[in-house]
């Protein structure tokens, strides 16, 4: 076992800012949606809109980071070990069996994580950003009389945005729990905070 | 680890706070203070009419006053005689029906129904004299009544049922020497009492507005900028901006909030974006009829009950007529929340003689507009609902003859017989009457534009953006955040969250139990 830097500084910054923003966007978003009352409707709209801009800025930086560092390759899906990983969560974990996928600094995601995070990156987040931006700006073509891009039906935009929001809430619930399934209950959390994790020596 | 944890939480908190504090776009709307300054300057007249020789001559008839006015203002009466205030009608283009001359002469309402055959009493609010005279003509300038609108002494009044003549008690010379620009007291004398009593019709225009407080109307408040009607209903050559859609159809020459306030009057741009679809009045007039009740419904079908052969009246708890033998039953309400409608500035009307089916409520006037229509906005309205007389054979709403000086002319208010009143009224309107009548439900829309509240009293976001019973609950066909959602998605979302929670809790429980067992 050796202490290794798994999550570099930007990686951690990005992760924690994103989690705060998604939490905040969810809270304010569902207030707008009418599911809860917390900030007051007007504030919720105001905060949600501003947090969304912050989120988009962060995403731009993150995309840049993923490509310049080559980190994007970590999210390429793989079928290898997929079955074993599922079996682990359904069975092995209860018997204290070893993790089927070895975590290394160059491959820190197991095949299930790869799939889910890729789904977030190329489906859920883009849907949220696109529908969110349309939600914000759909009035402009209308008020300036640009017929070709007039959006008649805010409903479709809003419903897509809502579906994405529910998906994110569900993701967050499961994600929070899965934090505890590392080597020890807190090892994953510690790793994302400090960047370092005790990893088994790579087999060559 | 502790150190980076602290750094990260500080960054995260900092970011969140920055987001929350980040002010909206640095947009500065046109300041209301400028408007206040501009409009609190009082008009200083350039002429003192009490010093004019022509007005010292003793007047014995109101026509002589008009002549005296015209001796200096030589062309003004011609402007007046082109106006709808004089003609009680104007040419309007009604979408789908073409150009029609419409006005009090051929449009019905669901209050006193119509002016046809009732001119004698209606003329109390005509800016002319002598509607009762057999030789009355809309082309005769001597019948123009300048005093009705220009008396600034507050002492002018018209006699009841005398075709528009001044009350015999009026000192014509005194009035003529105290004329000026129209005041609320001039306009209000007619417009506050439309329908035969205070606040019967509009709901947002009534006698408290002779001298309103800021709570009643921020614009006209005597303790505020004290605007007179013509401040907004800007008048040029006796043509006023703004008109009411009980009689108008076209989107022209309107008097709008935006003319002073612009369409981006708020510092918060999200609220400014509302002006694409929501009229200013919708949020800024949360209630109307703030001081005195307005008539919300009128059931003519109960009219005509007599006690010992005599008509009688009954009052409700607030002292408003609840029943009158001559008119039927009424419901009055105070502090009314408006209803809301899409409106693009054009309206349709039931015109005297139109044939309509009674499957649905008959619209006396209807506003055109929809969410899809770019020119439409949501406006607040008073909807006056009535049951009124209708001919099931000709399928026409009936214009009954109501008023006559004596019994025997068929007038309902003297003879209390619907059949003869219907026959006499339709005959004078040159329309057929089958001899059968019934009562049908009708609706008439009155846009609410006055009684603007202080900004602190504006409608709150969640009065509309709320799941149930919001102010706009009745307006369908578009998505409004906070009110609308897709029921399927809602169910899907809830199920997804519950399943995630159950899955996580179940998994954790099994893990915990297995862990215990291993020990
Ligand atoms: C860049 C990303 C995002 C943008 C641009 C965005 C933008 C918006 C906008 C403009 C609205 C409507 C606010 C209004 O009524 O004016 C909205 C509503 C909402 N947002 Fe977002 N949002 C984003 C991300 C998120 C995320 C990450 C979540 C949840 C975790 C979320 C959840 C919601 C919900 C639930 C609503 C209410 C939808 C409705 O009931 O119609 N949003 N969003």
XYZ file of C-alpha atoms and ligand atoms in Angstrom:
766
model
C 0.000 0.000 0.000
C 1.242 3.426 -0.925
C -0.153 6.951 -0.528
C -0.762 8.368 -3.968
C -2.133 11.589 -5.389
C -5.370 10.492 -7.074
C -7.311 13.750 -7.290
C -5.254 16.724 -8.361
C -5.963 20.176 -7.051
C -8.211 21.307 -9.893
C -10.020 18.010 -9.825
C -10.957 18.533 -6.171
C -11.839 22.167 -6.659
C -14.046 21.290 -9.587
C -15.703 18.399 -7.759
C -16.583 20.286 -4.612
C -17.713 23.456 -6.351
C -19.842 21.395 -8.669
C -21.404 19.510 -5.795
C -22.191 22.723 -3.942
C -23.670 24.240 -7.083
C -25.785 21.213 -7.921
C -27.072 21.074 -4.377
C -27.876 24.779 -4.475
C -29.413 24.594 -7.955
C -31.541 21.661 -6.834
C -32.726 23.488 -3.753
C -33.621 26.696 -5.580
C -34.885 24.822 -8.641
C -37.352 22.753 -6.676
C -38.542 25.885 -4.923
C -39.325 27.361 -8.340
C -40.947 24.073 -9.225
C -43.313 24.461 -6.272
C -42.054 21.436 -4.330
C -40.648 23.325 -1.360
C -40.401 26.772 0.187
C -37.088 28.029 1.501
C -35.667 31.246 0.045
C -38.942 32.649 -1.260
C -39.881 32.366 -4.919
C -38.339 35.612 -6.137
C -35.022 34.933 -4.386
C -35.024 31.342 -5.554
C -35.335 32.442 -9.190
C -32.647 35.050 -8.712
C -30.216 32.652 -7.001
C -30.942 29.811 -9.399
C -30.237 31.999 -12.409
C -26.964 33.279 -10.982
C -25.811 29.892 -9.732
C -26.559 28.512 -13.193
C -24.208 31.055 -14.751
C -21.563 30.041 -12.200
C -22.163 26.404 -13.059
C -21.677 27.052 -16.756
C -18.425 28.911 -16.129
C -17.200 25.991 -14.033
C -18.182 23.547 -16.762
C -16.164 25.494 -19.318
C -13.085 25.259 -17.099
C -13.707 21.587 -16.425
C -13.994 20.759 -20.109
C -10.712 22.548 -20.730
C -9.091 20.633 -17.895
C -10.404 17.276 -19.061
C -8.961 17.724 -22.514
C -5.644 19.365 -21.657
C -4.791 16.764 -19.024
C -6.176 13.794 -20.921
C -8.393 13.026 -17.927
C -11.294 12.539 -20.315
C -9.936 9.087 -21.116
C -10.863 8.008 -17.597
C -14.507 8.167 -18.630
C -14.281 5.915 -21.666
C -16.697 3.076 -21.045
C -15.389 -0.442 -20.796
C -17.118 -3.793 -20.575
C -14.185 -5.396 -18.815
C -14.976 -6.139 -15.195
C -18.464 -4.600 -15.547
C -20.169 -7.817 -14.523
C -17.783 -8.348 -11.631
C -18.338 -4.808 -10.432
C -22.113 -5.298 -10.387
C -21.673 -8.603 -8.601
C -19.472 -6.875 -6.064
C -22.129 -4.327 -5.098
C -24.825 -6.985 -4.984
C -22.870 -9.611 -3.160
C -19.118 -9.297 -2.549
C -19.403 -6.122 -0.555
C -21.433 -7.944 2.105
C -18.742 -10.604 2.435
C -15.920 -8.104 2.635
C -14.601 -9.397 -0.669
C -11.874 -7.325 -2.331
C -12.826 -4.615 -4.851
C -12.813 -6.238 -8.282
C -11.425 -3.132 -10.009
C -8.136 -1.837 -8.882
C -8.041 1.931 -8.390
C -4.969 3.665 -9.759
C -4.134 7.284 -10.380
C -4.464 6.678 -14.120
C -7.674 4.683 -13.811
C -9.549 5.852 -10.803
C -13.032 4.862 -11.927
C -14.530 1.421 -11.925
C -16.532 0.390 -15.020
C -19.879 1.277 -13.370
C -18.633 4.689 -12.360
C -17.324 5.258 -15.874
C -20.774 4.573 -17.298
C -22.686 6.717 -14.814
C -20.313 9.682 -14.930
C -20.138 9.576 -18.695
C -23.941 9.608 -18.708
C -23.900 12.697 -16.515
C -21.291 14.388 -18.652
C -22.749 13.806 -22.070
C -26.450 13.525 -21.276
C -27.773 14.903 -18.007
C -25.567 17.973 -17.587
C -25.874 19.054 -21.238
C -29.623 18.600 -21.048
C -29.740 20.709 -17.905
C -27.563 23.434 -19.382
C -29.372 23.572 -22.712
C -32.860 23.440 -21.279
C -31.829 25.859 -18.539
C -30.473 28.375 -21.030
C -33.562 28.053 -23.180
C -35.669 28.557 -20.059
C -33.713 31.741 -19.336
C -33.719 33.233 -22.782
C -36.789 31.935 -24.590
C -38.495 35.308 -24.251
C -35.945 37.221 -26.266
C -36.691 35.863 -29.733
C -40.297 36.522 -28.884
C -39.947 40.077 -27.710
C -37.690 40.986 -30.591
C -39.938 39.303 -33.104
C -37.476 36.682 -34.366
C -40.118 34.288 -35.640
C -37.852 31.456 -36.745
C -36.605 30.679 -33.259
C -39.687 31.548 -31.297
C -40.343 29.034 -28.581
C -44.042 28.547 -28.196
C -43.900 25.811 -25.674
C -41.956 26.530 -22.546
C -43.600 23.365 -21.229
C -41.289 21.028 -23.149
C -38.200 22.909 -22.023
C -39.365 22.974 -18.407
C -40.343 19.312 -18.367
C -36.949 18.237 -19.755
C -35.265 20.408 -17.146
C -37.403 18.874 -14.417
C -36.675 15.299 -15.539
C -32.950 16.106 -15.420
C -33.332 17.626 -11.980
C -35.044 14.517 -10.628
C -32.317 12.373 -12.164
C -29.665 14.505 -10.458
C -31.361 14.287 -7.068
C -31.497 10.535 -7.393
C -27.850 10.489 -8.492
C -26.809 12.568 -5.485
C -28.585 10.225 -3.056
C -26.900 7.123 -4.437
C -23.572 8.922 -4.904
C -23.503 10.076 -1.273
C -24.018 6.516 -0.136
C -21.444 5.044 -2.474
C -18.818 7.342 -0.928
C -18.859 4.953 1.996
C -18.019 1.895 -0.098
C -14.289 2.491 -0.474
C -11.519 0.611 1.282
C -12.835 1.999 4.502
C -16.007 3.954 5.175
C -14.216 7.299 4.850
C -11.338 6.580 2.496
C -13.169 7.891 -0.591
C -14.198 11.077 1.155
C -10.702 11.680 2.481
C -9.274 11.126 -0.959
C -11.539 13.700 -2.587
C -10.691 16.198 0.146
C -6.921 15.756 0.382
C -6.288 14.275 -3.016
C -4.328 11.366 -1.542
C -5.415 7.796 -1.098
C -3.670 4.627 0.013
C -3.685 2.471 -3.091
C -2.379 -1.028 -3.583
C 0.804 -1.154 -5.576
C 0.019 -1.548 -9.215
C 0.533 -5.019 -10.546
C 2.638 -4.885 -13.622
C -6.374 16.892 5.142
C -7.896 19.333 7.608
C -6.185 22.255 5.919
C -7.423 21.490 2.437
C -10.892 20.765 3.812
C -10.981 24.232 5.284
C -9.678 25.815 2.096
C -12.217 24.042 -0.034
C -15.137 24.856 2.208
C -14.065 28.489 2.264
C -13.880 28.568 -1.527
C -17.248 26.870 -1.838
C -18.920 29.176 0.672
C -17.285 32.185 -0.948
C -18.569 31.158 -4.358
C -22.083 30.623 -3.070
C -22.118 33.960 -1.276
C -20.743 35.689 -4.358
C -23.512 34.178 -6.419
C -26.162 35.232 -3.954
C -24.825 38.741 -3.603
C -24.123 39.274 -7.254
C -26.492 42.056 -8.150
C -28.652 41.782 -11.261
C -27.457 43.463 -14.392
C -26.580 47.080 -13.694
C -29.787 48.233 -15.332
C -31.164 51.503 -14.079
C -34.748 52.156 -15.084
C -36.221 55.556 -15.730
C -36.630 57.050 -12.260
C -40.164 57.550 -11.021
C -38.923 60.631 -9.181
C -38.541 62.409 -12.541
C -42.142 61.647 -13.376
C -43.281 62.905 -9.998
C -41.408 66.134 -10.548
C -42.808 66.595 -14.022
C -46.405 65.912 -13.081
C -46.590 67.798 -9.816
C -46.173 71.090 -11.648
C -49.630 72.606 -11.696
C -51.043 74.094 -14.873
C -51.280 77.890 -14.699
C -54.086 79.191 -16.918
C -53.228 82.067 -19.206
C -56.702 83.556 -19.145
C -59.002 84.445 -16.263
C -62.463 83.851 -17.698
C -64.144 85.886 -14.963
C -62.586 88.999 -16.514
C -64.024 88.447 -19.990
C -66.827 90.819 -21.022
C -68.619 88.176 -23.106
C -69.214 86.133 -19.970
C -70.707 88.986 -17.928
C -73.856 89.131 -20.066
C -76.702 87.415 -18.239
C -77.281 83.946 -19.732
C -80.831 82.642 -19.732
C -80.267 79.434 -21.747
C -77.282 77.061 -21.788
C -77.115 77.466 -25.572
C -76.156 81.108 -25.007
C -73.168 79.955 -22.975
C -71.996 77.736 -25.818
C -72.361 80.651 -28.218
C -70.261 82.827 -25.909
C -67.542 80.137 -25.739
C -67.528 79.804 -29.504
C -67.176 83.571 -29.941
C -63.542 83.227 -28.835
C -62.837 79.510 -29.350
C -64.225 79.689 -32.827
C -63.338 76.196 -34.071
C -63.395 74.074 -30.976
C -67.013 72.969 -31.195
C -66.231 71.383 -34.553
C -63.642 69.155 -32.871
C -66.128 68.280 -30.182
C -68.755 67.386 -32.737
C -66.388 64.909 -34.362
C -65.688 63.205 -31.036
C -67.240 60.057 -29.680
C -68.188 61.968 -26.555
C -70.593 63.902 -28.770
C -71.563 61.266 -31.310
C -71.782 58.308 -28.940
C -70.341 56.225 -31.740
C -67.305 55.900 -33.952
C -66.075 53.879 -36.842
C -64.171 50.834 -35.675
C -62.650 47.906 -37.482
C -63.743 44.715 -35.773
C -61.491 41.764 -36.686
C -63.593 39.354 -38.720
C -66.516 41.736 -39.105
C -65.049 44.666 -40.976
C -65.590 48.344 -40.377
C -68.661 49.084 -38.308
C -69.945 52.226 -36.744
C -70.337 51.260 -33.155
C -71.253 53.037 -30.009
C -73.967 53.460 -27.465
C -76.479 53.659 -30.290
C -76.074 50.060 -31.400
C -74.097 48.229 -28.742
C -75.781 46.542 -25.849
C -74.492 46.113 -22.362
C -75.639 43.867 -19.612
C -76.463 46.658 -17.196
C -79.290 48.914 -18.369
C -78.946 47.079 -21.685
C -78.944 49.997 -24.144
C -79.642 53.629 -24.883
C -82.069 53.067 -27.761
C -85.478 54.421 -26.772
C -84.028 55.493 -23.432
C -82.192 58.639 -24.582
C -84.125 60.974 -22.320
C -82.562 59.624 -19.176
C -79.217 58.506 -20.631
C -78.567 62.015 -21.972
C -77.746 63.226 -18.504
C -74.286 62.052 -19.421
C -74.199 63.421 -22.958
C -72.004 66.454 -23.582
C -74.952 68.212 -25.168
C -78.328 69.640 -24.407
C -81.712 69.002 -25.869
C -81.695 65.311 -26.737
C -85.338 65.591 -25.702
C -86.099 68.246 -28.291
C -87.813 66.984 -31.435
C -85.475 69.182 -33.510
C -82.316 67.917 -31.813
C -79.543 67.283 -34.275
C -76.010 65.970 -33.885
C -75.044 68.606 -36.459
C -76.284 71.607 -34.507
C -73.388 73.249 -32.642
C -75.656 75.149 -30.279
C -76.434 71.869 -28.505
C -72.789 71.288 -27.531
C -72.344 71.534 -23.762
C -68.917 73.033 -23.003
C -69.644 73.342 -19.287
C -70.031 69.626 -18.614
C -66.311 69.101 -19.105
C -64.836 72.552 -18.485
C -66.608 73.740 -15.356
C -63.946 74.175 -12.689
C -66.274 75.549 -10.026
C -67.649 72.108 -9.199
C -71.166 73.545 -9.238
C -72.398 72.456 -12.652
C -74.881 69.648 -12.812
C -77.347 68.248 -15.274
C -81.018 67.736 -14.635
C -82.420 64.222 -14.393
C -84.278 62.949 -17.448
C -84.195 66.276 -19.260
C -82.221 65.210 -22.326
C -78.982 66.695 -21.004
C -80.138 70.172 -19.946
C -78.473 71.748 -16.906
C -80.289 71.652 -13.607
C -82.493 74.764 -13.261
C -80.598 75.697 -10.080
C -77.323 76.177 -11.965
C -76.038 79.789 -12.257
C -74.807 79.738 -15.839
C -72.747 82.929 -15.534
C -70.880 81.669 -12.521
C -69.987 78.452 -14.355
C -68.969 80.286 -17.532
C -66.613 82.506 -15.557
C -64.936 79.524 -13.867
C -63.935 77.295 -16.723
C -60.628 75.563 -17.325
C -59.039 72.244 -18.169
C -61.188 69.258 -17.211
C -60.747 67.949 -13.673
C -61.536 64.573 -12.153
C -64.773 66.157 -10.982
C -65.840 66.766 -14.592
C -65.008 63.330 -15.979
C -66.128 61.552 -12.834
C -69.593 63.055 -12.904
C -70.387 60.722 -15.769
C -67.695 58.063 -15.754
C -67.948 57.184 -12.068
C -71.710 56.710 -12.292
C -72.063 54.723 -15.511
C -74.951 52.287 -15.324
C -77.010 54.574 -13.147
C -75.162 54.653 -9.826
C -71.766 54.939 -8.250
C -69.313 52.269 -9.414
C -72.037 50.206 -11.068
C -69.975 49.564 -14.169
C -66.202 49.975 -13.987
C -65.273 48.885 -10.487
C -62.034 50.888 -10.730
C -63.644 54.279 -11.387
C -65.941 55.614 -8.732
C -66.651 58.577 -6.525
C -63.871 57.943 -4.010
C -61.599 59.036 -6.861
C -62.793 62.598 -6.721
C -60.466 62.773 -3.739
C -58.558 59.505 -3.420
C -55.771 58.580 -1.025
C -52.519 56.918 -2.145
C -53.902 53.607 -0.979
C -56.755 53.923 -3.438
C -54.806 55.229 -6.418
C -51.154 56.241 -6.439
C -51.586 58.448 -9.504
C -54.682 60.431 -8.645
C -54.080 60.588 -4.882
C -54.908 64.062 -3.579
C -52.112 63.554 -1.063
C -49.765 62.533 -3.892
C -49.140 63.749 -7.448
C -52.878 64.359 -7.762
C -53.090 63.555 -11.474
C -56.224 64.606 -13.279
C -57.718 62.226 -15.837
C -56.247 64.158 -18.758
C -52.696 63.693 -17.466
C -52.808 60.176 -18.918
C -55.789 60.536 -21.235
C -53.768 63.102 -23.117
C -56.109 65.181 -25.213
C -55.446 66.867 -28.507
C -58.172 68.708 -30.381
C -60.754 67.178 -28.092
C -59.646 63.637 -28.874
C -58.634 61.766 -25.742
C -56.119 58.950 -25.593
C -57.609 55.798 -24.182
C -61.067 54.360 -24.409
C -62.973 51.566 -22.807
C -63.526 48.275 -24.563
C -67.210 48.140 -23.815
C -67.506 50.268 -26.938
C -64.156 50.088 -28.715
C -62.673 47.373 -30.859
C -59.409 48.674 -32.152
C -55.921 48.837 -30.768
C -55.381 52.534 -31.408
C -54.870 55.740 -29.531
C -54.571 53.952 -26.224
C -53.292 55.424 -23.029
C -50.797 53.027 -21.515
C -48.582 52.782 -18.453
C -45.538 52.302 -20.688
C -45.972 55.755 -22.215
C -44.590 57.172 -18.969
C -42.933 54.216 -17.283
C -41.322 52.422 -20.297
C -41.636 48.659 -20.676
C -38.608 48.011 -18.448
C -39.492 49.921 -15.302
C -37.972 47.550 -12.716
C -34.384 47.151 -11.576
C -34.871 43.372 -11.522
C -34.665 42.160 -15.094
C -36.574 38.950 -14.428
C -39.519 41.136 -13.514
C -38.966 43.313 -16.581
C -39.167 40.176 -18.727
C -42.700 39.693 -17.489
C -43.791 42.729 -19.490
C -43.592 40.643 -22.662
C -46.690 38.751 -21.553
C -48.082 40.510 -18.520
C -49.601 43.975 -18.451
C -48.464 46.342 -15.693
C -51.995 46.457 -14.297
C -51.996 42.717 -13.636
C -49.515 43.014 -10.780
C -50.074 46.597 -9.766
C -53.840 46.499 -9.285
C -54.258 43.654 -6.807
C -57.835 44.651 -5.959
C -60.415 47.081 -7.284
C -63.530 48.652 -5.801
C -61.344 49.501 -2.819
C -63.676 52.010 -1.208
C -67.173 51.387 -2.499
C -68.656 48.176 -3.808
C -69.183 47.568 -7.507
C -71.956 45.651 -9.206
C -70.758 42.116 -10.052
C -73.994 40.655 -11.333
C -77.401 41.762 -12.431
C -80.364 39.422 -12.802
C -83.078 41.119 -14.836
C -85.333 38.074 -14.689
C -86.494 38.896 -11.188
C -87.511 42.451 -12.079
C -91.148 43.459 -12.028
C -92.244 42.153 -8.621
C -94.627 44.626 -7.053
C -95.837 45.201 -3.507
C -99.446 46.403 -3.399
C -99.091 47.232 -7.067
C -96.091 49.439 -6.359
C -92.403 48.907 -7.209
C -90.023 48.624 -4.267
C -86.308 48.362 -3.452
C -84.323 46.199 -1.049
C -80.821 46.890 0.213
C -77.935 44.613 1.118
C -75.951 44.875 4.371
C -73.785 47.678 2.968
C -76.734 49.743 1.853
C -76.448 48.906 -1.847
C -79.532 47.943 -3.789
C -79.919 44.188 -3.712
C -83.275 44.267 -5.453
C -85.199 46.843 -7.417
C -88.554 46.129 -8.981
C -87.539 48.161 -12.020
C -84.184 46.412 -12.517
C -84.025 43.021 -10.795
C -81.497 41.548 -8.361
C -77.883 42.598 -7.916
C -74.739 41.356 -6.235
C -72.263 44.007 -5.105
C -68.685 43.414 -3.979
C -65.909 45.452 -2.462
C -62.124 44.882 -2.609
C -62.540 42.507 -5.499
C -59.639 40.463 -6.882
C -59.762 40.855 -10.660
C -60.195 37.973 -13.056
C -57.639 37.765 -15.842
C -57.743 37.539 -19.636
C -55.414 37.509 -22.626
C -55.852 40.718 -24.564
C -54.188 42.079 -27.708
C -56.006 45.382 -27.768
C -58.812 44.361 -30.089
C -62.288 43.387 -29.021
C -65.479 42.034 -30.480
C -68.968 43.133 -29.551
C -72.494 41.934 -29.568
C -74.123 44.448 -31.868
C -77.827 45.106 -31.687
C -79.503 42.637 -34.047
C -76.747 39.963 -33.948
C -78.104 36.411 -33.754
C -76.485 34.228 -31.107
C -76.948 30.774 -29.654
C -77.467 30.292 -25.974
C -75.460 27.054 -25.575
C -72.732 29.104 -24.038
C -72.757 32.286 -22.045
C -73.335 35.170 -24.440
C -70.415 37.559 -24.586
C -71.575 41.158 -24.738
C -68.010 42.000 -25.608
C -65.058 39.676 -25.896
C -61.361 40.363 -25.873
C -59.145 38.892 -28.553
C -55.847 37.426 -27.505
C -53.958 34.318 -26.530
C -50.603 33.194 -25.243
C -49.407 32.473 -28.798
C -50.298 35.952 -30.027
C -47.269 38.171 -29.708
C -49.343 41.283 -29.109
C -51.308 39.770 -26.247
C -50.762 40.343 -22.585
C -52.551 39.164 -19.511
C -54.723 41.957 -18.170
C -56.961 42.197 -15.116
C -60.672 42.407 -15.815
C -63.930 42.828 -14.046
C -66.421 40.418 -15.541
C -69.965 41.591 -15.052
C -72.374 38.679 -15.276
C -76.049 39.079 -15.992
C -79.281 37.394 -16.921
C -81.005 39.478 -19.520
C -83.925 39.330 -21.902
C -83.574 37.376 -25.177
C -85.806 36.339 -28.023
C -85.484 32.552 -28.490
C -87.109 32.701 -31.930
C -85.104 35.502 -33.571
C -82.076 34.545 -31.404
C -81.440 38.200 -30.614
C -80.808 39.865 -27.338
C -83.733 42.165 -26.748
C -83.404 45.886 -26.301
C -86.380 46.579 -24.039
C -87.898 50.014 -23.684
C -87.246 50.914 -20.087
C -87.916 54.591 -19.622
C -90.924 56.746 -20.444
C -92.350 59.735 -18.675
C -95.806 58.154 -18.404
C -97.457 54.741 -18.176
C -98.855 53.177 -21.309
C -95.866 53.607 -23.663
C -94.722 50.062 -22.984
C -91.761 51.229 -20.868
C -90.855 48.524 -18.338
C -90.112 50.986 -15.569
C -93.711 52.246 -15.734
C -95.728 49.254 -16.899
C -93.655 46.287 -15.601
C -94.599 44.149 -18.574
C -91.637 42.485 -20.347
C -93.656 41.646 -23.407
C -94.762 45.187 -24.177
C -91.354 46.577 -23.161
C -89.629 44.150 -25.559
C -92.071 44.951 -28.368
C -91.717 48.726 -27.906
C -87.927 48.621 -27.554
C -87.305 46.403 -30.583
C -89.727 48.464 -32.656
C -87.815 51.660 -31.912
C -84.588 49.829 -32.769
C -86.204 48.720 -36.067
C -85.658 45.064 -35.209
C -88.054 42.114 -35.171
C -89.580 40.698 -32.007
C -91.292 37.307 -32.084
C -93.502 37.896 -29.078
C -91.562 35.315 -27.050
C -88.890 36.126 -24.564
C -86.678 34.342 -22.097
C -83.655 35.241 -19.973
C -80.101 34.220 -20.829
C -76.694 34.440 -19.155
C -74.373 37.115 -20.465
C -70.891 38.332 -19.617
C -69.306 41.705 -20.148
C -65.567 42.398 -19.742
C -64.235 45.584 -18.197
C -60.469 46.056 -18.225
C -59.173 47.228 -14.853
C -56.740 50.117 -15.334
C -57.221 52.438 -12.402
C -56.806 52.128 -8.627
C -53.118 51.311 -9.071
C -51.708 50.369 -5.667
C -48.479 51.377 -4.004
C -45.600 49.201 -5.142
C -45.429 47.450 -1.768
C -48.946 46.159 -2.378
C -48.218 44.665 -5.812
C -49.176 41.083 -6.449
C -46.490 38.738 -5.067
C -44.741 36.125 -7.239
C -46.420 33.235 -5.505
C -49.912 34.625 -5.949
C -49.593 33.378 -9.541
C -46.569 31.038 -9.417
C -48.278 28.558 -7.149
C -49.654 25.094 -7.669
C -53.217 25.658 -6.535
C -55.750 28.453 -6.735
C -53.339 31.072 -8.009
C -54.682 34.252 -9.543
C -54.010 32.901 -13.027
C -55.358 29.408 -12.369
C -58.091 29.956 -14.953
C -55.708 30.892 -17.789
C -54.753 27.665 -19.529
C -52.744 26.704 -22.559
C -49.280 27.823 -21.526
C -46.625 26.707 -19.067
C -46.087 28.840 -15.994
C -43.250 27.911 -13.600
C -44.422 27.109 -10.110
C -47.992 26.503 -11.269
C -47.578 23.884 -13.966
C -45.877 20.533 -14.090
C -46.212 17.305 -15.977
C -48.049 14.808 -13.787
C -46.189 11.841 -15.319
C -42.780 13.393 -14.738
C -43.802 14.295 -11.221
C -44.704 10.689 -10.492
C -41.558 9.400 -12.213
C -39.443 11.785 -10.149
C -41.014 10.855 -6.856
C -40.770 7.141 -7.563
C -37.133 7.547 -8.609
C -36.236 9.383 -5.407
C -38.093 6.931 -3.186
C -36.466 3.955 -4.935
C -33.016 5.530 -4.598
C -33.553 6.138 -0.909
C -34.939 2.650 -0.310
C -32.114 1.076 -2.290
C -29.464 2.978 -0.375
C -31.045 2.338 3.019
C -31.614 -1.350 2.224
C -28.084 -1.838 0.961
C -26.636 -0.080 4.011
C -28.735 -2.188 6.349
C -27.628 -5.460 4.786
C -24.027 -4.282 4.817
C -24.277 -3.332 8.450
C -25.874 -6.651 9.407
C -23.228 -8.625 7.469
C -20.491 -6.600 9.108
C -21.923 -7.329 12.597
C -22.169 -11.011 11.793
C -18.566 -11.195 10.595
C -17.444 -9.789 13.917
C -26.501 25.459 -16.099
C -27.444 24.838 -15.590
C -28.826 25.376 -15.317
C -29.502 26.445 -15.861
C -29.030 27.411 -16.932
C -30.784 26.491 -15.224
C -31.759 27.424 -15.496
C -33.031 27.371 -14.964
C -34.025 28.337 -15.201
C -33.858 29.601 -16.038
C -35.152 27.959 -14.551
C -36.463 28.706 -14.507
C -36.424 29.786 -13.497
C -37.539 30.733 -13.735
O -38.665 30.365 -13.468
O -37.258 31.836 -14.180
C -34.875 26.722 -13.928
C -35.794 25.996 -13.213
C -35.467 24.827 -12.551
N -34.218 24.293 -12.396
Fe -32.540 24.890 -13.359
N -30.888 25.470 -14.343
C -29.681 24.777 -14.369
C -29.333 23.712 -13.606
C -30.187 23.061 -12.744
C -29.805 21.947 -11.926
C -28.423 21.355 -11.848
C -30.948 21.576 -11.247
C -31.205 20.484 -10.251
C -30.340 19.814 -9.607
C -32.016 22.440 -11.663
C -33.318 22.332 -11.245
C -34.345 23.145 -11.658
C -35.720 22.903 -11.368
C -36.312 21.739 -10.590
C -36.434 23.958 -11.936
C -37.949 24.160 -11.920
C -38.518 23.660 -13.232
C -39.994 23.939 -13.337
O -40.744 23.628 -12.413
O -40.397 24.446 -14.375
N -31.523 23.355 -12.569
N -33.558 26.378 -14.181
